[in-house]
Short mmCIF file of C-alpha atoms and ligand atoms in Angstrom, two decimals:
data_model
loop_
_atom_site.label_atom_id
_atom_site.label_comp_id
_atom_site.label_asym_id
_atom_site.label_seq_id
_atom_site.Cartn_x
_atom_site.Cartn_y
_atom_site.Cartn_z
CA MET R 485 11.35 11.83 4.74
CA TRP R 486 8.26 12.22 6.90
CA GLY R 487 4.81 12.11 4.84
CA THR R 488 1.41 11.07 4.63
CA ALA R 489 0.06 8.51 2.38
CA ALA R 490 -3.20 8.10 0.66
CA SER R 491 -4.98 6.74 -2.43
CA SER R 492 -7.50 8.08 -4.90
CA THR R 493 -10.48 5.91 -5.11
CA GLN R 494 -10.42 6.32 -0.97
CA THR R 495 -9.92 10.31 -1.06
CA GLU R 496 -11.55 11.29 -4.72
CA GLY R 497 -14.15 8.17 -4.93
CA ALA R 498 -14.01 5.53 -7.12
CA GLY R 499 -13.41 6.64 -10.92
CA PRO R 500 -17.06 6.08 -13.06
CA ARG R 501 -15.13 3.44 -14.89
CA SER R 502 -13.04 1.54 -12.45
CA THR R 503 -13.65 -1.72 -11.01
CA TRP R 504 -14.46 -0.02 -7.65
CA ALA R 505 -17.28 1.71 -9.12
CA ALA R 506 -18.88 -1.85 -10.44
CA PHE R 507 -18.14 -3.24 -7.33
CA GLU R 508 -20.14 -0.56 -5.83
CA ALA R 509 -22.80 -1.06 -8.81
CA ALA R 510 -23.23 -4.60 -7.90
CA GLY R 511 -24.12 -3.88 -4.20
CA ARG R 512 -20.69 -5.83 -3.35
CA VAL R 513 -19.14 -2.31 -1.10
CA PRO R 514 -20.56 0.92 0.09
CA PRO R 515 -20.41 3.62 -1.78
CA SER R 516 -17.60 6.10 -2.14
CA GLY R 517 -18.80 8.87 -3.24
CA ASP R 518 -16.32 11.92 -3.20
CA GLY R 519 -13.99 9.96 -1.22
CA ASN R 520 -13.06 13.08 1.51
CA GLY R 521 -13.75 15.79 -1.18
CA PHE R 522 -9.56 15.92 -1.78
CA ALA R 523 -10.38 16.40 -5.49
CA THR R 524 -11.07 19.82 -4.84
CA ARG R 525 -9.50 20.48 -1.35
CA TYR R 526 -6.29 19.43 -2.37
CA ARG R 527 -4.87 22.69 -1.79
CA GLU R 528 -5.97 23.50 1.31
CA ASP R 529 -4.69 19.58 2.37
CA PHE R 530 -1.52 20.28 1.03
CA ALA R 531 -1.17 23.30 2.85
CA GLN R 532 -1.94 22.03 6.12
CA LEU R 533 0.23 18.94 5.71
CA ALA R 534 3.45 21.25 5.16
CA SER R 535 2.68 23.45 7.73
CA LEU R 536 2.78 20.38 9.97
CA GLY R 537 6.34 20.33 9.19
CA LEU R 538 5.82 17.31 6.50
CA ALA R 539 7.65 17.13 3.08
CA HIS R 540 6.50 14.45 1.88
CA HIS R 541 2.99 12.89 0.12
CA ARG R 542 1.95 9.83 -1.57
CA LEU R 543 -1.11 9.72 -3.71
CA SER R 544 -2.41 7.94 -6.85
CA LEU R 545 -3.16 8.73 -10.29
CA ASP R 546 -6.56 6.70 -10.96
CA TRP R 547 -5.73 5.18 -14.33
CA SER R 548 -9.72 4.79 -14.89
CA ARG R 549 -9.73 8.11 -14.63
CA LEU R 550 -6.70 9.01 -16.90
CA GLU R 551 -7.70 6.18 -19.56
CA PRO R 552 -11.24 5.38 -19.32
CA ASP R 553 -11.57 3.28 -22.71
CA ALA R 554 -8.16 1.93 -24.35
CA GLY R 555 -6.31 3.82 -25.99
CA LYS R 556 -8.01 6.93 -25.06
CA HIS R 557 -7.08 9.56 -22.46
CA ASP R 558 -9.10 11.94 -20.97
CA PRO R 559 -7.43 15.62 -20.96
CA ALA R 560 -9.48 17.05 -18.06
CA ALA R 561 -8.02 14.01 -15.71
CA VAL R 562 -4.66 14.78 -17.12
CA GLU R 563 -4.91 18.50 -16.47
CA HIS R 564 -6.51 17.64 -12.94
CA TYR R 565 -3.66 15.33 -11.62
CA ARG R 566 -1.24 17.77 -12.87
CA GLU R 567 -2.51 20.58 -11.07
CA MET R 568 -2.93 18.49 -8.19
CA LEU R 569 0.91 17.10 -8.45
CA ARG R 570 1.85 20.66 -9.42
CA ALA R 571 -0.39 22.62 -6.18
CA GLY R 572 1.52 19.75 -3.85
CA ARG R 573 4.77 20.98 -5.24
CA ASP R 574 3.66 24.97 -4.78
CA ALA R 575 2.95 23.74 -0.95
CA GLY R 576 6.54 22.66 -0.55
CA LEU R 577 5.67 18.93 -0.93
CA SER R 578 8.06 16.54 -2.60
CA MET R 579 5.48 14.21 -4.07
CA TRP R 580 5.23 10.33 -4.47
CA VAL R 581 2.81 8.62 -7.00
CA CYS R 582 1.43 4.97 -7.24
CA LEU R 583 0.01 3.71 -10.36
CA HIS R 584 -2.03 1.25 -8.80
CA HIS R 585 -3.73 0.97 -5.82
CA PHE R 586 -6.74 -1.87 -5.49
CA THR R 587 -8.38 -0.80 -8.64
CA LEU R 588 -8.38 -0.80 -12.47
CA PRO R 589 -9.80 0.52 -15.57
CA GLY R 590 -12.70 -1.83 -16.53
CA TRP R 591 -11.79 -2.22 -19.83
CA PHE R 592 -8.32 -3.23 -19.02
CA ALA R 593 -9.40 -6.22 -15.76
CA ASP R 594 -11.95 -6.95 -17.39
CA ASP R 595 -12.17 -7.24 -21.45
CA GLU R 596 -8.15 -7.14 -21.61
CA GLY R 597 -7.57 -9.68 -18.76
CA GLY R 598 -5.80 -7.12 -16.60
CA PHE R 599 -2.34 -8.29 -15.01
CA LEU R 600 -3.15 -11.92 -15.06
CA ASP R 601 -3.16 -11.94 -18.92
CA PRO R 602 0.71 -11.91 -19.86
CA GLY R 603 0.14 -10.29 -22.72
CA ALA R 604 -2.51 -7.61 -21.43
CA ARG R 605 0.14 -6.67 -18.60
CA ARG R 606 3.29 -6.40 -21.20
CA TYR R 607 0.90 -4.51 -23.31
CA TYR R 608 -1.16 -2.46 -21.55
CA TRP R 609 0.62 -2.26 -18.35
CA ALA R 610 3.66 -1.32 -19.82
CA ARG R 611 2.27 1.75 -22.34
CA HIS R 612 0.32 2.84 -19.18
CA VAL R 613 3.43 3.32 -16.71
CA ASP R 614 5.48 4.73 -19.73
CA TRP R 615 2.86 7.14 -20.54
CA VAL R 616 2.45 8.74 -17.01
CA ALA R 617 6.03 8.97 -16.50
CA GLU R 618 6.03 11.05 -19.83
CA THR R 619 2.80 12.70 -18.77
CA PHE R 620 3.59 13.70 -15.38
CA GLY R 621 7.27 12.95 -14.75
CA ASP R 622 8.34 16.76 -14.71
CA LEU R 623 5.88 16.79 -11.06
CA VAL R 624 6.88 13.43 -9.61
CA ASP R 625 9.49 12.81 -6.75
CA GLY R 626 9.48 9.20 -6.68
CA TRP R 627 7.12 6.55 -7.17
CA LYS R 628 5.19 3.45 -5.73
CA PRO R 629 4.35 1.80 -8.28
CA ILE R 630 2.10 -1.08 -6.62
CA ASN R 631 0.42 -0.75 -3.90
CA GLU R 632 0.88 -3.76 -2.00
CA PRO R 633 0.91 -6.75 -4.11
CA VAL R 634 0.25 -9.30 -1.97
CA ALA R 635 -2.37 -7.85 -0.07
CA TYR R 636 -4.12 -7.02 -3.63
CA ALA R 637 -4.00 -10.19 -4.69
CA PHE R 638 -5.21 -11.97 -1.28
CA GLY R 639 -8.21 -9.61 -1.13
CA GLY R 640 -9.11 -10.10 -4.96
CA TRP R 641 -8.05 -13.77 -5.88
CA LEU R 642 -8.91 -15.14 -2.34
CA ALA R 643 -10.99 -13.20 0.15
CA GLY R 644 -13.18 -11.71 -2.59
CA GLU R 645 -12.88 -8.07 -1.02
CA ILE R 646 -11.47 -6.49 -3.53
CA PRO R 647 -12.56 -6.27 -7.97
CA PRO R 648 -12.55 -9.21 -9.26
CA GLY R 649 -13.86 -10.63 -5.70
CA GLU R 650 -12.72 -14.20 -6.45
CA ARG R 651 -12.13 -17.06 -3.38
CA ASP R 652 -9.74 -19.66 -5.85
CA LEU R 653 -6.58 -20.56 -4.67
CA GLY R 654 -5.32 -21.32 -7.95
CA ARG R 655 -6.44 -17.97 -9.46
CA PHE R 656 -4.79 -16.44 -6.31
CA GLY R 657 -1.58 -17.54 -6.91
CA LEU R 658 -1.38 -16.45 -10.48
CA ALA R 659 -2.65 -13.50 -9.40
CA LEU R 660 0.25 -13.22 -6.96
CA GLU R 661 2.55 -14.12 -9.23
CA SER R 662 1.93 -11.93 -12.19
CA VAL R 663 1.27 -8.67 -9.99
CA LEU R 664 5.07 -8.80 -9.05
CA LEU R 665 5.83 -9.11 -11.76
CA ALA R 666 4.04 -6.19 -13.02
CA ASN R 667 5.39 -4.36 -9.86
CA HIS R 668 8.88 -5.17 -11.52
CA ASP R 669 7.81 -4.35 -15.12
CA ALA R 670 6.91 -0.56 -13.72
CA TRP R 671 10.48 -0.60 -11.88
CA ARG R 672 12.18 -1.27 -14.68
CA LEU R 673 10.40 1.13 -16.99
CA LEU R 674 10.87 3.50 -14.05
CA ALA R 675 14.06 2.97 -13.11
CA SER R 676 15.95 4.77 -16.31
CA GLY R 677 14.07 8.23 -15.10
CA ASP R 678 15.78 10.59 -11.90
CA GLN R 679 13.68 9.80 -9.36
CA PRO R 680 13.41 7.08 -6.95
CA VAL R 681 11.37 3.86 -7.38
CA ALA R 682 10.19 2.25 -3.87
CA THR R 683 8.16 -0.68 -3.60
CA ILE R 684 4.89 -1.04 -0.86
CA HIS R 685 4.74 -4.32 0.19
CA ASN R 686 2.19 -5.44 3.17
CA LEU R 687 4.16 -7.12 6.12
CA SER R 688 3.28 -8.42 9.61
CA PRO R 689 5.27 -10.76 11.47
CA ILE R 690 3.62 -14.21 11.32
CA GLU R 691 2.80 -16.01 14.87
CA PRO R 692 1.80 -19.57 14.74
CA ALA R 693 -1.50 -19.50 17.60
CA THR R 694 -3.80 -21.98 19.17
CA ARG R 695 -7.52 -21.88 20.52
CA THR R 696 -6.99 -24.19 22.58
CA GLY R 697 -3.39 -24.99 23.57
CA ASP R 698 -3.28 -28.28 22.20
CA GLU R 699 0.27 -29.31 21.33
CA ARG R 700 -0.57 -31.36 18.09
CA GLU R 701 -2.71 -27.84 16.89
CA ARG R 702 0.37 -26.11 17.74
CA GLY R 703 2.66 -28.31 15.25
CA ALA R 704 -0.39 -27.47 12.59
CA ALA R 705 -0.18 -24.26 13.39
CA ALA R 706 3.71 -23.68 12.97
CA GLU R 707 3.18 -25.12 9.44
CA SER R 708 0.40 -22.76 8.26
CA ALA R 709 2.24 -19.84 9.43
CA LYS R 710 5.55 -21.03 7.52
CA LEU R 711 2.83 -20.94 4.24
CA PHE R 712 1.84 -17.33 5.30
CA ASP R 713 4.77 -16.47 5.96
CA GLU R 714 6.44 -17.42 2.59
CA VAL R 715 3.18 -15.54 0.53
CA ILE R 716 3.76 -12.47 2.76
CA TRP R 717 7.67 -12.42 3.35
CA SER R 718 9.90 -14.71 1.23
CA THR R 719 8.01 -14.69 -2.12
CA TRP R 720 8.83 -11.34 -2.83
CA THR R 721 12.25 -11.06 -0.55
CA ARG R 722 13.51 -13.62 -2.60
CA PHE R 723 12.60 -12.18 -5.77
CA LEU R 724 14.22 -9.06 -4.93
CA ARG R 725 17.49 -10.54 -3.35
CA ASP R 726 18.28 -13.83 -5.75
CA GLY R 727 15.98 -12.71 -9.05
CA VAL R 728 13.83 -15.83 -8.40
CA LEU R 729 9.95 -15.97 -8.11
CA ALA R 730 8.73 -18.85 -6.19
CA VAL R 731 5.00 -18.47 -5.45
CA PRO R 732 3.81 -21.28 -3.74
CA GLY R 733 2.00 -23.71 -6.14
CA ARG R 734 3.56 -22.21 -8.84
CA ALA R 735 6.61 -23.25 -11.37
CA GLU R 736 9.67 -20.83 -10.28
CA ILE R 737 10.36 -17.44 -13.13
CA GLU R 738 13.95 -16.69 -12.80
CA VAL R 739 13.93 -12.81 -13.66
CA PRO R 740 18.03 -11.92 -12.94
CA GLU R 741 17.43 -7.81 -13.25
CA ALA R 742 14.95 -8.12 -10.29
CA ALA R 743 18.16 -8.91 -8.01
CA GLU R 744 18.72 -5.38 -6.42
CA SER R 745 15.53 -4.04 -8.44
CA PHE R 746 14.04 -0.79 -6.46
CA ASP R 747 15.85 1.98 -4.79
CA LEU R 748 14.06 1.68 -1.72
CA ILE R 749 12.19 -1.55 0.12
CA GLY R 750 8.93 0.43 1.41
CA PHE R 751 6.46 -1.75 3.13
CA SER R 752 3.13 -0.84 5.17
CA TYR R 753 2.62 -1.91 8.94
CA TYR R 754 -0.60 -2.44 10.56
CA GLY R 755 0.12 -5.37 13.03
CA ALA R 756 1.13 -8.45 13.64
CA LEU R 757 -0.85 -12.02 12.45
CA ALA R 758 -1.69 -14.63 14.22
CA VAL R 759 -2.32 -17.95 11.95
CA TYR R 760 -4.19 -20.97 13.56
CA ALA R 761 -3.97 -24.45 12.11
CA ASP R 762 -6.79 -24.28 9.88
CA LEU R 763 -5.33 -21.52 8.03
CA THR R 764 -7.46 -18.69 8.99
CA THR R 765 -5.57 -15.28 11.06
CA GLY R 766 -6.40 -13.37 13.66
CA PRO R 767 -5.09 -10.67 15.57
CA TYR R 768 -1.70 -10.80 17.21
CA PRO R 769 -1.18 -10.65 20.41
CA THR R 770 -4.38 -12.62 20.71
CA ASP R 771 -5.02 -11.32 24.06
CA GLN R 772 -5.63 -7.79 22.40
CA PRO R 773 -8.43 -6.59 21.00
CA ALA R 774 -8.81 -6.22 17.35
CA GLY R 775 -9.30 -2.57 15.50
CA PRO R 776 -11.78 -2.17 12.83
CA VAL R 777 -9.58 -3.75 10.37
CA GLY R 778 -8.62 -6.47 12.47
CA PHE R 779 -5.34 -6.10 13.76
CA ALA R 780 -4.00 -5.13 17.17
CA ALA R 781 -2.19 -2.51 17.58
CA TRP R 782 0.89 -3.48 18.33
CA PRO R 783 4.27 -0.95 17.96
CA GLU R 784 7.16 -3.78 18.79
CA GLY R 785 5.72 -5.53 15.74
CA LEU R 786 7.23 -3.00 13.32
CA GLY R 787 10.21 -3.18 15.00
CA ILE R 788 10.51 -7.01 14.45
CA THR R 789 9.54 -5.97 11.02
CA LEU R 790 12.26 -3.44 10.26
CA ARG R 791 14.88 -5.83 11.99
CA ARG R 792 13.72 -8.92 9.78
CA LEU R 793 13.67 -6.99 6.45
CA ALA R 794 17.40 -5.71 7.27
CA HIS R 795 17.98 -9.29 7.48
CA ASP R 796 16.25 -10.41 4.87
CA LEU R 797 17.79 -7.81 2.20
CA PRO R 798 20.94 -6.84 3.60
CA GLY R 799 22.38 -3.26 2.54
CA ARG R 800 18.93 -1.90 1.10
CA PRO R 801 17.35 1.21 2.32
CA LEU R 802 14.04 0.55 4.00
CA LEU R 803 11.20 2.83 3.63
CA ILE R 804 7.56 2.67 6.04
CA ALA R 805 5.54 3.35 3.36
CA GLU R 806 2.28 3.36 5.61
CA CYS R 807 2.03 2.99 9.19
CA GLY R 808 -1.07 4.06 10.81
CA LEU R 809 -4.26 3.04 13.72
CA GLY R 810 -7.62 2.58 12.38
CA LEU R 811 -10.27 3.37 15.19
CA PRO R 812 -13.95 3.25 14.76
CA ALA R 813 -15.25 6.52 13.21
CA ALA R 814 -17.94 6.66 15.67
CA ASP R 815 -15.44 6.50 18.60
CA ASP R 816 -12.16 7.85 16.74
CA ASP R 817 -10.30 8.39 20.69
CA ASP R 818 -7.32 9.92 18.74
CA ARG R 819 -4.92 9.63 22.15
CA GLN R 820 -5.00 5.78 21.43
CA ARG R 821 -3.27 6.92 17.77
CA VAL R 822 -0.92 9.52 19.35
CA GLU R 823 0.30 6.86 22.12
CA TYR R 824 0.51 4.32 19.03
CA LEU R 825 2.59 6.19 16.00
CA ASP R 826 4.65 7.92 19.37
CA GLU R 827 5.70 3.93 20.06
CA CYS R 828 5.75 2.98 16.44
CA LEU R 829 8.46 6.00 16.03
CA GLY R 830 10.08 5.17 19.23
CA VAL R 831 10.96 1.46 17.89
CA THR R 832 11.75 3.02 14.68
CA GLU R 833 14.59 5.37 16.30
CA ASP R 834 15.94 1.83 18.10
CA ALA R 835 16.15 -0.13 15.12
CA ILE R 836 17.76 3.20 13.42
CA ALA R 837 20.22 3.19 16.35
CA ASP R 838 21.04 -0.26 16.08
CA GLY R 839 22.36 0.47 12.24
CA VAL R 840 18.44 -0.35 10.22
CA ASP R 841 18.47 1.81 7.37
CA VAL R 842 15.54 3.67 7.71
CA ARG R 843 14.85 6.63 5.25
CA GLY R 844 11.71 7.43 6.11
CA PHE R 845 7.98 7.33 7.73
CA PHE R 846 4.72 8.05 5.38
CA ALA R 847 1.84 7.68 8.16
CA TRP R 848 -1.58 6.49 6.77
CA THR R 849 -3.15 8.62 6.21
CA SER R 850 -3.83 12.35 6.07
CA VAL R 851 -7.28 12.98 6.32
CA ASP R 852 -9.75 10.91 7.27
CA ASN R 853 -11.17 8.56 4.18
CA TYR R 854 -12.91 5.51 2.51
CA GLU R 855 -12.04 2.74 4.10
CA TRP R 856 -12.95 0.00 1.33
CA SER R 857 -15.37 -2.35 2.52
CA LEU R 858 -15.92 -0.72 5.63
CA GLY R 859 -16.76 2.89 4.20
CA ASP R 860 -16.34 5.47 6.10
CA THR R 861 -16.98 3.44 9.40
CA ALA R 862 -13.54 3.46 10.19
CA ASN R 863 -10.88 6.41 10.50
CA PHE R 864 -7.19 6.35 9.88
CA GLY R 865 -6.36 10.00 9.19
CA ILE R 866 -4.18 12.37 11.34
CA ILE R 867 -6.45 14.98 10.40
CA GLY R 868 -10.36 15.41 10.31
CA ARG R 869 -12.79 14.87 7.27
CA ASP R 870 -13.81 18.38 8.14
CA ARG R 871 -9.99 19.31 8.08
CA THR R 872 -9.23 19.86 11.61
CA PRO R 873 -6.24 18.58 12.57
CA LYS R 874 -5.81 15.72 15.29
CA PRO R 875 -3.38 15.53 18.08
CA SER R 876 -1.75 12.59 16.09
CA ALA R 877 -0.99 15.57 13.27
CA GLU R 878 0.76 17.78 15.98
CA LEU R 879 2.26 14.71 17.20
CA LEU R 880 3.93 13.57 13.72
CA GLY R 881 4.83 17.15 13.11
CA ARG R 882 6.75 17.18 16.84
CA TRP R 883 8.70 14.17 15.18
CA ALA R 884 9.36 15.38 11.86
CA THR R 885 10.68 18.65 12.93
CA GLY R 886 12.71 17.45 15.66
CA ALA R 887 10.70 19.46 18.28
CA ARG R 888 9.44 16.73 20.50
C1 LIG G 2064 -3.83 0.01 2.38
C2 LIG G 2064 -5.12 1.32 2.39
C3 LIG G 2064 -6.01 1.33 3.40
C4 LIG G 2064 -5.00 0.49 4.61
C5 LIG G 2064 -5.47 0.26 6.16
C6 LIG G 2064 -3.50 -0.66 3.44
O1 LIG G 2064 -3.04 -1.71 3.27
O2 LIG G 2064 -3.31 0.82 1.21
O3 LIG G 2064 -5.50 1.78 1.22
O4 LIG G 2064 -6.85 2.20 3.71
O5 LIG G 2064 -4.62 -0.40 4.75
O6 LIG G 2064 -6.46 -0.73 6.10
#
């Protein structure tokens, strides 16, 4: 499967009743405006993606636009998203739908307690998942219910970068556990349909590092790295392999049916993490410059990630659900993206040759868009905001059509 991935807030702008809109109003992040104009330009975008030879696209349906008040759906928003999915299909694309990409309706997150409230999660979230499947299922080719549960919990409850913008280790543990359970709930509800259901977990090789080369510091860095490894890797791989959810600092929860859940183990890859003794992180390799979101361009890390995942979840089909290179919008030298994507695809090909079962590659992202707290200052697109395809779009098309 060859395709691209994007999200609603980033391409259409924040839903007016969403937690992200409230974050913007509070001055915590730059305004998202109309994203990249996708809400009105989706037909031309889909046509362009299809003409490159790509056959898949993932988008997210903004819950806050669909259900701005609890229990009251907006028919215009429903029609808008049905039209959008239909247009993707008409252009020849298989449409993958994500139900939660970092933002929520204010009423669910703030008034009802969001995912962290077990009652709200089991009632409102489950009701939403069921309703989306019922309302849009005939136009959907695959589900990717929650984008990056670990990154979301980290950004929302530890780094303060995603609503609710907290910095609280205890709440982070609860959030991580709750969001992984919400992802499981969604799988359980969607698995009875005909479409495949994939995860999207953010993954990075984790490397202990020191700033001084001091041996004692190296030992402490290895301990810190273990903690990051547990959160980024084992917490969810163990859940999906053994049916045991063990978030560090919290009691274990047994959910036997989680073992072997999900049809595809999808993940996003942006780079590796150096972890220091004081629990801070930085780009890895440490001697390489970091891009705008803090990662160094390191294609080898994708190969390491694929092989480890094949080892940790044996026999499960893998999907590269997001892979891309962020460059400053003011200096978007796409030759770097061409080189990076080409190398990432090369290491993927090597992994496949060694028996790793990789089913697809979704580039992040189609058209340059709103990069969360960085606003419009970072580009990840293979197509510019003015809809000019970059050389990286042609590169991906060549790989997709076997013509490289
Ligand atoms: C997120 C995207 C984001 C990308 C680049 C991913 O982790 O899913 O929303 O734009 O990273 O930072």
